[in-house]
PDB file of C-alpha atoms and ligand atoms in Angstrom:
ATOM      1  CA  MET A 844      96.446 -87.066 -81.663  1.00  0.00           C
ATOM      2  CA  ARG A 845      94.416 -89.158 -79.285  1.00  0.00           C
ATOM      3  CA  LEU A 846      95.613 -92.639 -78.477  1.00  0.00           C
ATOM      4  CA  ARG A 847      93.717 -95.432 -76.849  1.00  0.00           C
ATOM      5  CA  ASN A 848      93.784 -95.238 -73.081  1.00  0.00           C
ATOM      6  CA  VAL A 849      97.065 -96.397 -71.618  1.00  0.00           C
ATOM      7  CA  ARG A 850      96.653 -98.443 -68.469  1.00  0.00           C
ATOM      8  CA  GLY A 851      97.920 -96.503 -65.452  1.00  0.00           C
ATOM      9  CA  ALA A 852      98.682 -93.406 -67.518  1.00  0.00           C
ATOM     10  CA  ASN A 853      97.404 -91.049 -64.870  1.00  0.00           C
ATOM     11  CA  ASP A 854      99.603 -92.623 -62.226  1.00  0.00           C
ATOM     12  CA  ILE A 855     102.697 -92.696 -64.454  1.00  0.00           C
ATOM     13  CA  ILE A 856     102.200 -89.014 -65.324  1.00  0.00           C
ATOM     14  CA  GLU A 857     101.607 -87.835 -61.774  1.00  0.00           C
ATOM     15  CA  LYS A 858     104.699 -89.601 -60.452  1.00  0.00           C
ATOM     16  CA  SER A 859     107.086 -88.305 -63.116  1.00  0.00           C
ATOM     17  CA  LYS A 860     109.703 -85.814 -61.933  1.00  0.00           C
ATOM     18  CA  TYR A 861     109.168 -83.921 -65.190  1.00  0.00           C
ATOM     19  CA  ILE A 862     105.488 -83.203 -64.579  1.00  0.00           C
ATOM     20  CA  ILE A 863     104.441 -80.042 -62.765  1.00  0.00           C
ATOM     21  CA  ASN A 864     101.317 -81.274 -60.984  1.00  0.00           C
ATOM     22  CA  ASP A 865     100.911 -78.140 -58.835  1.00  0.00           C
ATOM     23  CA  TYR A 866     101.423 -75.707 -61.700  1.00  0.00           C
ATOM     24  CA  ASP A 867      98.885 -73.294 -60.182  1.00  0.00           C
ATOM     25  CA  ASN A 868     101.504 -72.436 -57.553  1.00  0.00           C
ATOM     26  CA  TYR A 869     104.045 -71.191 -60.071  1.00  0.00           C
ATOM     27  CA  LYS A 870     102.269 -68.401 -61.937  1.00  0.00           C
ATOM     28  CA  GLY A 871     104.863 -65.673 -62.525  1.00  0.00           C
ATOM     29  CA  LYS A 872     107.638 -67.765 -60.962  1.00  0.00           C
ATOM     30  CA  PHE A 873     108.194 -70.796 -63.163  1.00  0.00           C
ATOM     31  CA  TYR A 874     111.887 -69.828 -63.234  1.00  0.00           C
ATOM     32  CA  SER A 875     112.094 -71.077 -59.620  1.00  0.00           C
ATOM     33  CA  LEU A 876     111.529 -74.644 -60.819  1.00  0.00           C
ATOM     34  CA  PHE A 877     114.769 -74.442 -62.762  1.00  0.00           C
ATOM     35  CA  ASP A 878     116.873 -72.536 -60.200  1.00  0.00           C
ATOM     36  CA  ASN A 879     117.961 -70.053 -62.845  1.00  0.00           C
ATOM     37  CA  ASN A 880     116.710 -67.098 -64.840  1.00  0.00           C
ATOM     38  CA  ASN A 881     117.246 -68.594 -68.272  1.00  0.00           C
ATOM     39  CA  PRO A 882     114.631 -67.928 -70.957  1.00  0.00           C
ATOM     40  CA  ILE A 883     111.495 -70.071 -70.855  1.00  0.00           C
ATOM     41  CA  HIS A 884     110.205 -71.606 -74.091  1.00  0.00           C
ATOM     42  CA  ILE A 885     106.862 -73.403 -74.283  1.00  0.00           C
ATOM     43  CA  GLU A 886     105.503 -75.923 -76.765  1.00  0.00           C
ATOM     44  CA  VAL A 887     101.708 -76.080 -76.877  1.00  0.00           C
ATOM     45  CA  GLY A 888     100.349 -79.477 -77.918  1.00  0.00           C
ATOM     46  CA  MET A 889     103.692 -81.256 -77.488  1.00  0.00           C
ATOM     47  CA  GLY A 890     102.225 -84.688 -78.214  1.00  0.00           C
ATOM     48  CA  LYS A 891     104.684 -87.503 -77.501  1.00  0.00           C
ATOM     49  CA  GLY A 892     107.512 -85.076 -76.854  1.00  0.00           C
ATOM     50  CA  ASP A 893     110.201 -85.693 -79.498  1.00  0.00           C
ATOM     51  CA  PHE A 894     110.523 -81.990 -80.345  1.00  0.00           C
ATOM     52  CA  ILE A 895     110.653 -80.585 -76.832  1.00  0.00           C
ATOM     53  CA  ILE A 896     112.978 -83.333 -75.590  1.00  0.00           C
ATOM     54  CA  GLY A 897     115.304 -82.704 -78.559  1.00  0.00           C
ATOM     55  CA  MET A 898     115.178 -78.937 -78.028  1.00  0.00           C
ATOM     56  CA  ALA A 899     115.927 -79.239 -74.310  1.00  0.00           C
ATOM     57  CA  LEU A 900     118.912 -81.517 -74.975  1.00  0.00           C
ATOM     58  CA  SER A 901     120.293 -79.197 -77.688  1.00  0.00           C
ATOM     59  CA  ASN A 902     119.738 -75.969 -75.730  1.00  0.00           C
ATOM     60  CA  PRO A 903     120.773 -76.481 -72.094  1.00  0.00           C
ATOM     61  CA  ASN A 904     120.640 -72.713 -71.420  1.00  0.00           C
ATOM     62  CA  ILE A 905     116.950 -72.482 -72.247  1.00  0.00           C
ATOM     63  CA  ASN A 906     114.203 -73.876 -70.002  1.00  0.00           C
ATOM     64  CA  PHE A 907     111.474 -75.771 -71.830  1.00  0.00           C
ATOM     65  CA  ILE A 908     107.918 -76.477 -70.728  1.00  0.00           C
ATOM     66  CA  GLY A 909     105.688 -78.746 -72.802  1.00  0.00           C
ATOM     67  CA  ILE A 910     101.921 -78.471 -72.588  1.00  0.00           C
ATOM     68  CA  GLU A 911      99.622 -81.331 -73.585  1.00  0.00           C
ATOM     69  CA  LYS A 912      95.983 -81.899 -72.758  1.00  0.00           C
ATOM     70  CA  PHE A 913      95.624 -85.663 -73.253  1.00  0.00           C
ATOM     71  CA  ASP A 914      97.024 -88.257 -70.834  1.00  0.00           C
ATOM     72  CA  SER A 915      97.149 -90.907 -73.525  1.00  0.00           C
ATOM     73  CA  VAL A 916      99.714 -88.835 -75.466  1.00  0.00           C
ATOM     74  CA  LEU A 917     101.574 -87.212 -72.584  1.00  0.00           C
ATOM     75  CA  VAL A 918     102.302 -90.577 -71.017  1.00  0.00           C
ATOM     76  CA  ARG A 919     104.356 -91.534 -74.089  1.00  0.00           C
ATOM     77  CA  ALA A 920     106.602 -88.510 -73.553  1.00  0.00           C
ATOM     78  CA  VAL A 921     106.918 -89.330 -69.866  1.00  0.00           C
ATOM     79  CA  GLN A 922     107.929 -92.916 -70.712  1.00  0.00           C
ATOM     80  CA  LYS A 923     110.629 -91.661 -73.115  1.00  0.00           C
ATOM     81  CA  LEU A 924     111.999 -89.478 -70.318  1.00  0.00           C
ATOM     82  CA  GLU A 925     112.197 -92.233 -67.712  1.00  0.00           C
ATOM     83  CA  SER A 926     115.857 -93.029 -68.391  1.00  0.00           C
ATOM     84  CA  LEU A 927     116.886 -89.435 -69.130  1.00  0.00           C
ATOM     85  CA  ASP A 928     117.998 -86.625 -66.856  1.00  0.00           C
ATOM     86  CA  ILE A 929     117.134 -83.273 -68.462  1.00  0.00           C
ATOM     87  CA  PRO A 930     117.140 -80.494 -65.843  1.00  0.00           C
ATOM     88  CA  ASN A 931     115.831 -77.812 -68.224  1.00  0.00           C
ATOM     89  CA  LEU A 932     112.598 -79.624 -69.125  1.00  0.00           C
ATOM     90  CA  ARG A 933     109.188 -79.828 -67.447  1.00  0.00           C
ATOM     91  CA  LEU A 934     105.754 -80.869 -68.695  1.00  0.00           C
ATOM     92  CA  ILE A 935     102.242 -79.790 -67.784  1.00  0.00           C
ATOM     93  CA  ARG A 936      98.970 -81.614 -68.422  1.00  0.00           C
ATOM     94  CA  MET A 937      96.583 -78.801 -69.252  1.00  0.00           C
ATOM     95  CA  ASP A 938      94.396 -77.264 -71.919  1.00  0.00           C
ATOM     96  CA  ALA A 939      96.041 -74.304 -73.639  1.00  0.00           C
ATOM     97  CA  LEU A 940      92.739 -72.480 -73.314  1.00  0.00           C
ATOM     98  CA  ASN A 941      93.872 -71.754 -69.742  1.00  0.00           C
ATOM     99  CA  ILE A 942      97.398 -70.684 -70.680  1.00  0.00           C
ATOM    100  CA  ASP A 943      96.860 -67.088 -69.553  1.00  0.00           C
ATOM    101  CA  SER A 944      95.767 -68.160 -66.089  1.00  0.00           C
ATOM    102  CA  VAL A 945      98.775 -70.459 -65.627  1.00  0.00           C
ATOM    103  CA  PHE A 946     101.639 -68.264 -66.909  1.00  0.00           C
ATOM    104  CA  SER A 947     102.170 -64.553 -66.327  1.00  0.00           C
ATOM    105  CA  HIS A 948     104.726 -62.461 -68.250  1.00  0.00           C
ATOM    106  CA  GLU A 949     107.495 -65.063 -68.038  1.00  0.00           C
ATOM    107  CA  VAL A 950     107.620 -66.832 -71.398  1.00  0.00           C
ATOM    108  CA  ASP A 951     110.106 -65.912 -74.127  1.00  0.00           C
ATOM    109  CA  CYS A 952     109.065 -68.104 -77.030  1.00  0.00           C
ATOM    110  CA  LEU A 953     106.106 -70.298 -77.976  1.00  0.00           C
ATOM    111  CA  TYR A 954     106.232 -73.269 -80.384  1.00  0.00           C
ATOM    112  CA  LEU A 955     103.159 -74.537 -82.222  1.00  0.00           C
ATOM    113  CA  ASN A 956     103.968 -77.731 -84.094  1.00  0.00           C
ATOM    114  CA  PHE A 957     101.429 -79.413 -86.356  1.00  0.00           C
ATOM    115  CA  SER A 958      98.570 -78.020 -84.306  1.00  0.00           C
ATOM    116  CA  ASP A 959      95.073 -79.344 -84.922  1.00  0.00           C
ATOM    117  CA  PRO A 960      93.790 -77.461 -88.000  1.00  0.00           C
ATOM    118  CA  TRP A 961      90.106 -77.280 -87.025  1.00  0.00           C
ATOM    119  CA  PRO A 962      89.106 -76.961 -90.709  1.00  0.00           C
ATOM    120  CA  LYS A 963      85.454 -76.020 -90.142  1.00  0.00           C
ATOM    121  CA  GLU A 964      84.877 -72.277 -90.033  1.00  0.00           C
ATOM    122  CA  ARG A 965      82.643 -72.586 -86.988  1.00  0.00           C
ATOM    123  CA  HIS A 966      85.607 -74.078 -85.080  1.00  0.00           C
ATOM    124  CA  SER A 967      88.134 -71.464 -86.207  1.00  0.00           C
ATOM    125  CA  LYS A 968      88.424 -69.974 -82.707  1.00  0.00           C
ATOM    126  CA  ARG A 969      89.900 -73.280 -81.534  1.00  0.00           C
ATOM    127  CA  ARG A 970      92.928 -72.914 -83.823  1.00  0.00           C
ATOM    128  CA  LEU A 971      95.962 -72.118 -81.685  1.00  0.00           C
ATOM    129  CA  THR A 972      96.692 -69.077 -83.885  1.00  0.00           C
ATOM    130  CA  SER A 973      93.166 -67.616 -83.707  1.00  0.00           C
ATOM    131  CA  ASN A 974      92.616 -64.159 -82.319  1.00  0.00           C
ATOM    132  CA  LEU A 975      91.349 -65.731 -79.105  1.00  0.00           C
ATOM    133  CA  PHE A 976      94.645 -67.550 -78.495  1.00  0.00           C
ATOM    134  CA  LEU A 977      96.869 -64.666 -79.675  1.00  0.00           C
ATOM    135  CA  TYR A 978      95.094 -62.502 -77.090  1.00  0.00           C
ATOM    136  CA  LYS A 979      95.794 -65.063 -74.358  1.00  0.00           C
ATOM    137  CA  TYR A 980      99.466 -65.298 -75.370  1.00  0.00           C
ATOM    138  CA  ASP A 981      99.865 -61.535 -74.731  1.00  0.00           C
ATOM    139  CA  PHE A 982      99.614 -62.255 -70.989  1.00  0.00           C
ATOM    140  CA  ILE A 983     102.261 -64.975 -70.884  1.00  0.00           C
ATOM    141  CA  PHE A 984     105.177 -63.300 -72.672  1.00  0.00           C
ATOM    142  CA  ARG A 985     107.873 -61.593 -70.608  1.00  0.00           C
ATOM    143  CA  ASN A 986     108.869 -58.877 -73.102  1.00  0.00           C
ATOM    144  CA  GLU A 987     108.771 -59.603 -76.797  1.00  0.00           C
ATOM    145  CA  CYS A 988     106.119 -62.049 -78.024  1.00  0.00           C
ATOM    146  CA  LYS A 989     107.754 -64.709 -80.234  1.00  0.00           C
ATOM    147  CA  VAL A 990     105.896 -67.577 -81.879  1.00  0.00           C
ATOM    148  CA  ILE A 991     107.383 -70.287 -84.113  1.00  0.00           C
ATOM    149  CA  MET A 992     105.037 -72.562 -85.993  1.00  0.00           C
ATOM    150  CA  LYS A 993     105.423 -75.595 -88.261  1.00  0.00           C
ATOM    151  CA  THR A 994     102.623 -77.336 -90.111  1.00  0.00           C
ATOM    152  CA  ASP A 995     101.924 -79.315 -93.260  1.00  0.00           C
ATOM    153  CA  ASN A 996      98.429 -77.828 -93.463  1.00  0.00           C
ATOM    154  CA  ARG A 997      98.393 -75.087 -96.097  1.00  0.00           C
ATOM    155  CA  LYS A 998      95.027 -73.679 -95.006  1.00  0.00           C
ATOM    156  CA  LEU A 999      96.040 -73.468 -91.350  1.00  0.00           C
ATOM    157  CA  PHE A1000      99.326 -71.860 -92.413  1.00  0.00           C
ATOM    158  CA  GLU A1001      97.554 -69.210 -94.510  1.00  0.00           C
ATOM    159  CA  PHE A1002      95.022 -68.567 -91.746  1.00  0.00           C
ATOM    160  CA  SER A1003      97.871 -68.180 -89.236  1.00  0.00           C
ATOM    161  CA  ILE A1004      99.825 -65.715 -91.396  1.00  0.00           C
ATOM    162  CA  MET A1005      96.701 -63.541 -91.683  1.00  0.00           C
ATOM    163  CA  SER A1006      95.935 -63.884 -88.003  1.00  0.00           C
ATOM    164  CA  PHE A1007      99.504 -62.988 -86.921  1.00  0.00           C
ATOM    165  CA  ASN A1008      99.533 -60.035 -89.309  1.00  0.00           C
ATOM    166  CA  ASN A1009      96.142 -58.703 -88.180  1.00  0.00           C
ATOM    167  CA  TYR A1010      97.299 -58.967 -84.565  1.00  0.00           C
ATOM    168  CA  GLY A1011     100.458 -56.896 -85.163  1.00  0.00           C
ATOM    169  CA  TYR A1012     103.039 -59.671 -85.389  1.00  0.00           C
ATOM    170  CA  ILE A1013     105.987 -59.164 -87.756  1.00  0.00           C
ATOM    171  CA  ILE A1014     107.346 -62.063 -89.812  1.00  0.00           C
ATOM    172  CA  ASP A1015     111.020 -62.818 -89.110  1.00  0.00           C
ATOM    173  CA  GLU A1016     111.388 -66.026 -91.129  1.00  0.00           C
ATOM    174  CA  ILE A1017     109.070 -67.912 -93.419  1.00  0.00           C
ATOM    175  CA  SER A1018     109.584 -71.148 -95.306  1.00  0.00           C
ATOM    176  CA  LEU A1019     107.116 -72.571 -97.809  1.00  0.00           C
ATOM    177  CA  ASP A1020     109.121 -75.796 -98.018  1.00  0.00           C
ATOM    178  CA  LEU A1021     111.304 -76.352 -94.973  1.00  0.00           C
ATOM    179  CA  TYR A1022     113.026 -79.418 -96.358  1.00  0.00           C
ATOM    180  CA  SER A1023     114.038 -77.719 -99.615  1.00  0.00           C
ATOM    181  CA  ASP A1024     115.365 -74.653 -97.817  1.00  0.00           C
ATOM    182  CA  ASP A1025     118.749 -74.846 -96.128  1.00  0.00           C
ATOM    183  CA  TYR A1026     117.341 -74.690 -92.630  1.00  0.00           C
ATOM    184  CA  GLU A1027     119.852 -75.881 -90.068  1.00  0.00           C
ATOM    185  CA  GLY A1028     119.061 -77.362 -86.697  1.00  0.00           C
ATOM    186  CA  ASN A1029     115.482 -78.442 -87.358  1.00  0.00           C
ATOM    187  CA  ILE A1030     114.217 -80.840 -84.710  1.00  0.00           C
ATOM    188  CA  GLN A1031     111.455 -83.094 -85.960  1.00  0.00           C
ATOM    189  CA  THR A1032     108.188 -83.798 -84.200  1.00  0.00           C
ATOM    190  CA  GLU A1033     106.394 -87.154 -84.427  1.00  0.00           C
ATOM    191  CA  TYR A1034     103.824 -85.777 -86.869  1.00  0.00           C
ATOM    192  CA  GLU A1035     106.545 -84.117 -88.902  1.00  0.00           C
ATOM    193  CA  LYS A1036     108.364 -87.451 -89.350  1.00  0.00           C
ATOM    194  CA  LYS A1037     105.135 -89.025 -90.530  1.00  0.00           C
ATOM    195  CA  PHE A1038     104.238 -86.200 -92.932  1.00  0.00           C
ATOM    196  CA  VAL A1039     107.763 -85.924 -94.365  1.00  0.00           C
ATOM    197  CA  SER A1040     107.826 -89.664 -95.073  1.00  0.00           C
ATOM    198  CA  LYS A1041     104.546 -89.215 -96.980  1.00  0.00           C
ATOM    199  CA  GLY A1042     106.157 -86.447 -99.065  1.00  0.00           C
ATOM    200  CA  ASN A1043     104.117 -83.573 -97.597  1.00  0.00           C
ATOM    201  CA  VAL A1044     105.542 -80.060 -97.782  1.00  0.00           C
ATOM    202  CA  ILE A1045     106.352 -78.586 -94.361  1.00  0.00           C
ATOM    203  CA  TYR A1046     105.702 -74.890 -93.736  1.00  0.00           C
ATOM    204  CA  ARG A1047     107.440 -72.889 -91.012  1.00  0.00           C
ATOM    205  CA  ILE A1048     107.003 -69.336 -89.784  1.00  0.00           C
ATOM    206  CA  SER A1049     108.676 -67.351 -87.019  1.00  0.00           C
ATOM    207  CA  VAL A1050     107.010 -64.106 -85.899  1.00  0.00           C
ATOM    208  CA  HIS A1051     107.390 -61.515 -83.151  1.00  0.00           C
ATOM    209  CA  LYS A1052     105.718 -58.380 -81.845  1.00  0.00           C
TER     210      LYS A1052
HETATM  211  C1  SAM B2446      98.292 -83.020 -84.301  1.00  0.00           C
HETATM  212  S1  SAM B2446      98.994 -83.295 -82.742  1.00  0.00           S
HETATM  213  C2  SAM B2446     100.697 -82.759 -82.931  1.00  0.00           C
HETATM  214  C3  SAM B2446     101.587 -83.262 -81.842  1.00  0.00           C
HETATM  215  C4  SAM B2446     103.048 -82.799 -81.912  1.00  0.00           C
HETATM  216  N1  SAM B2446     103.150 -81.370 -81.749  1.00  0.00           N
HETATM  217  C5  SAM B2446     103.689 -83.231 -83.198  1.00  0.00           C
HETATM  218  O1  SAM B2446     103.939 -82.376 -84.048  1.00  0.00           O
HETATM  219  O2  SAM B2446     103.962 -84.429 -83.349  1.00  0.00           O
HETATM  220  C6  SAM B2446      98.301 -81.974 -81.792  1.00  0.00           C
HETATM  221  C7  SAM B2446      98.548 -82.135 -80.311  1.00  0.00           C
HETATM  222  O3  SAM B2446      98.111 -80.977 -79.641  1.00  0.00           O
HETATM  223  C8  SAM B2446      97.352 -81.337 -78.506  1.00  0.00           C
HETATM  224  N2  SAM B2446      96.436 -80.229 -78.260  1.00  0.00           N
HETATM  225  C9  SAM B2446      95.479 -79.781 -79.094  1.00  0.00           C
HETATM  226  N3  SAM B2446      94.812 -78.752 -78.563  1.00  0.00           N
HETATM  227  C10 SAM B2446      95.385 -78.545 -77.346  1.00  0.00           C
HETATM  228  C11 SAM B2446      95.110 -77.623 -76.311  1.00  0.00           C
HETATM  229  N4  SAM B2446      94.110 -76.733 -76.411  1.00  0.00           N
HETATM  230  N5  SAM B2446      95.857 -77.677 -75.204  1.00  0.00           N
HETATM  231  C12 SAM B2446      96.854 -78.597 -75.084  1.00  0.00           C
HETATM  232  N6  SAM B2446      97.153 -79.507 -76.032  1.00  0.00           N
HETATM  233  C13 SAM B2446      96.415 -79.480 -77.153  1.00  0.00           C
HETATM  234  C14 SAM B2446      96.664 -82.616 -78.904  1.00  0.00           C
HETATM  235  O4  SAM B2446      96.255 -83.385 -77.798  1.00  0.00           O
HETATM  236  C15 SAM B2446      97.752 -83.288 -79.715  1.00  0.00           C
HETATM  237  O5  SAM B2446      98.610 -84.074 -78.905  1.00  0.00           O
END
């Protein structure tokens, strides 16, 4: 999701109390930003933030960090947060390719929502569930590695199941049609709202190792 440039986006982002500009200083000690030792959950590719904002509001005893690489998208989340006070939420502008150099054994759960599918085989390493990324995630988890993914892309879903399985992850929950299953407490993302309104099936998987 890449929007047209938003005037002053960089400035708006840098000044937001939710943004961790100096994230390099917190490797291994992100808990100190929250003044507690509650679990830390991350969403990679958080887009305009509906999911992570909703999760943070519904789960005050979990700390949430959203990661997004594009200013033009991140600024929309920052604007939504302007009138809100959510102490258990922070955002970082970064590329998830660097996730293992930013976090160190301190994350308890990772969310991947409607990640870019990178359909061409030659781009498969860029998928956020490729071997390359699963390897990087090993360095960020505190104890157990837990990943929860939603997508409407059947091919990405199948690829991810294989990739998780080959990497030693165990499936805890799987839904081949989230909206037909009785799944309680689902928080929608922006893309999810769009896809559901078009009638697309939504897949969800939760895995751990
Ligand atoms: C298809 S959008 C989905 C956005 C949101 N999760 C949703 O469901 O509405 C994918 C998002 O992931 C971001 N993204 C893709 N690759 C990324 C990466 N390597 N690091 C950080 N963000 C990334 C994109 O900029 C985009 O905002």
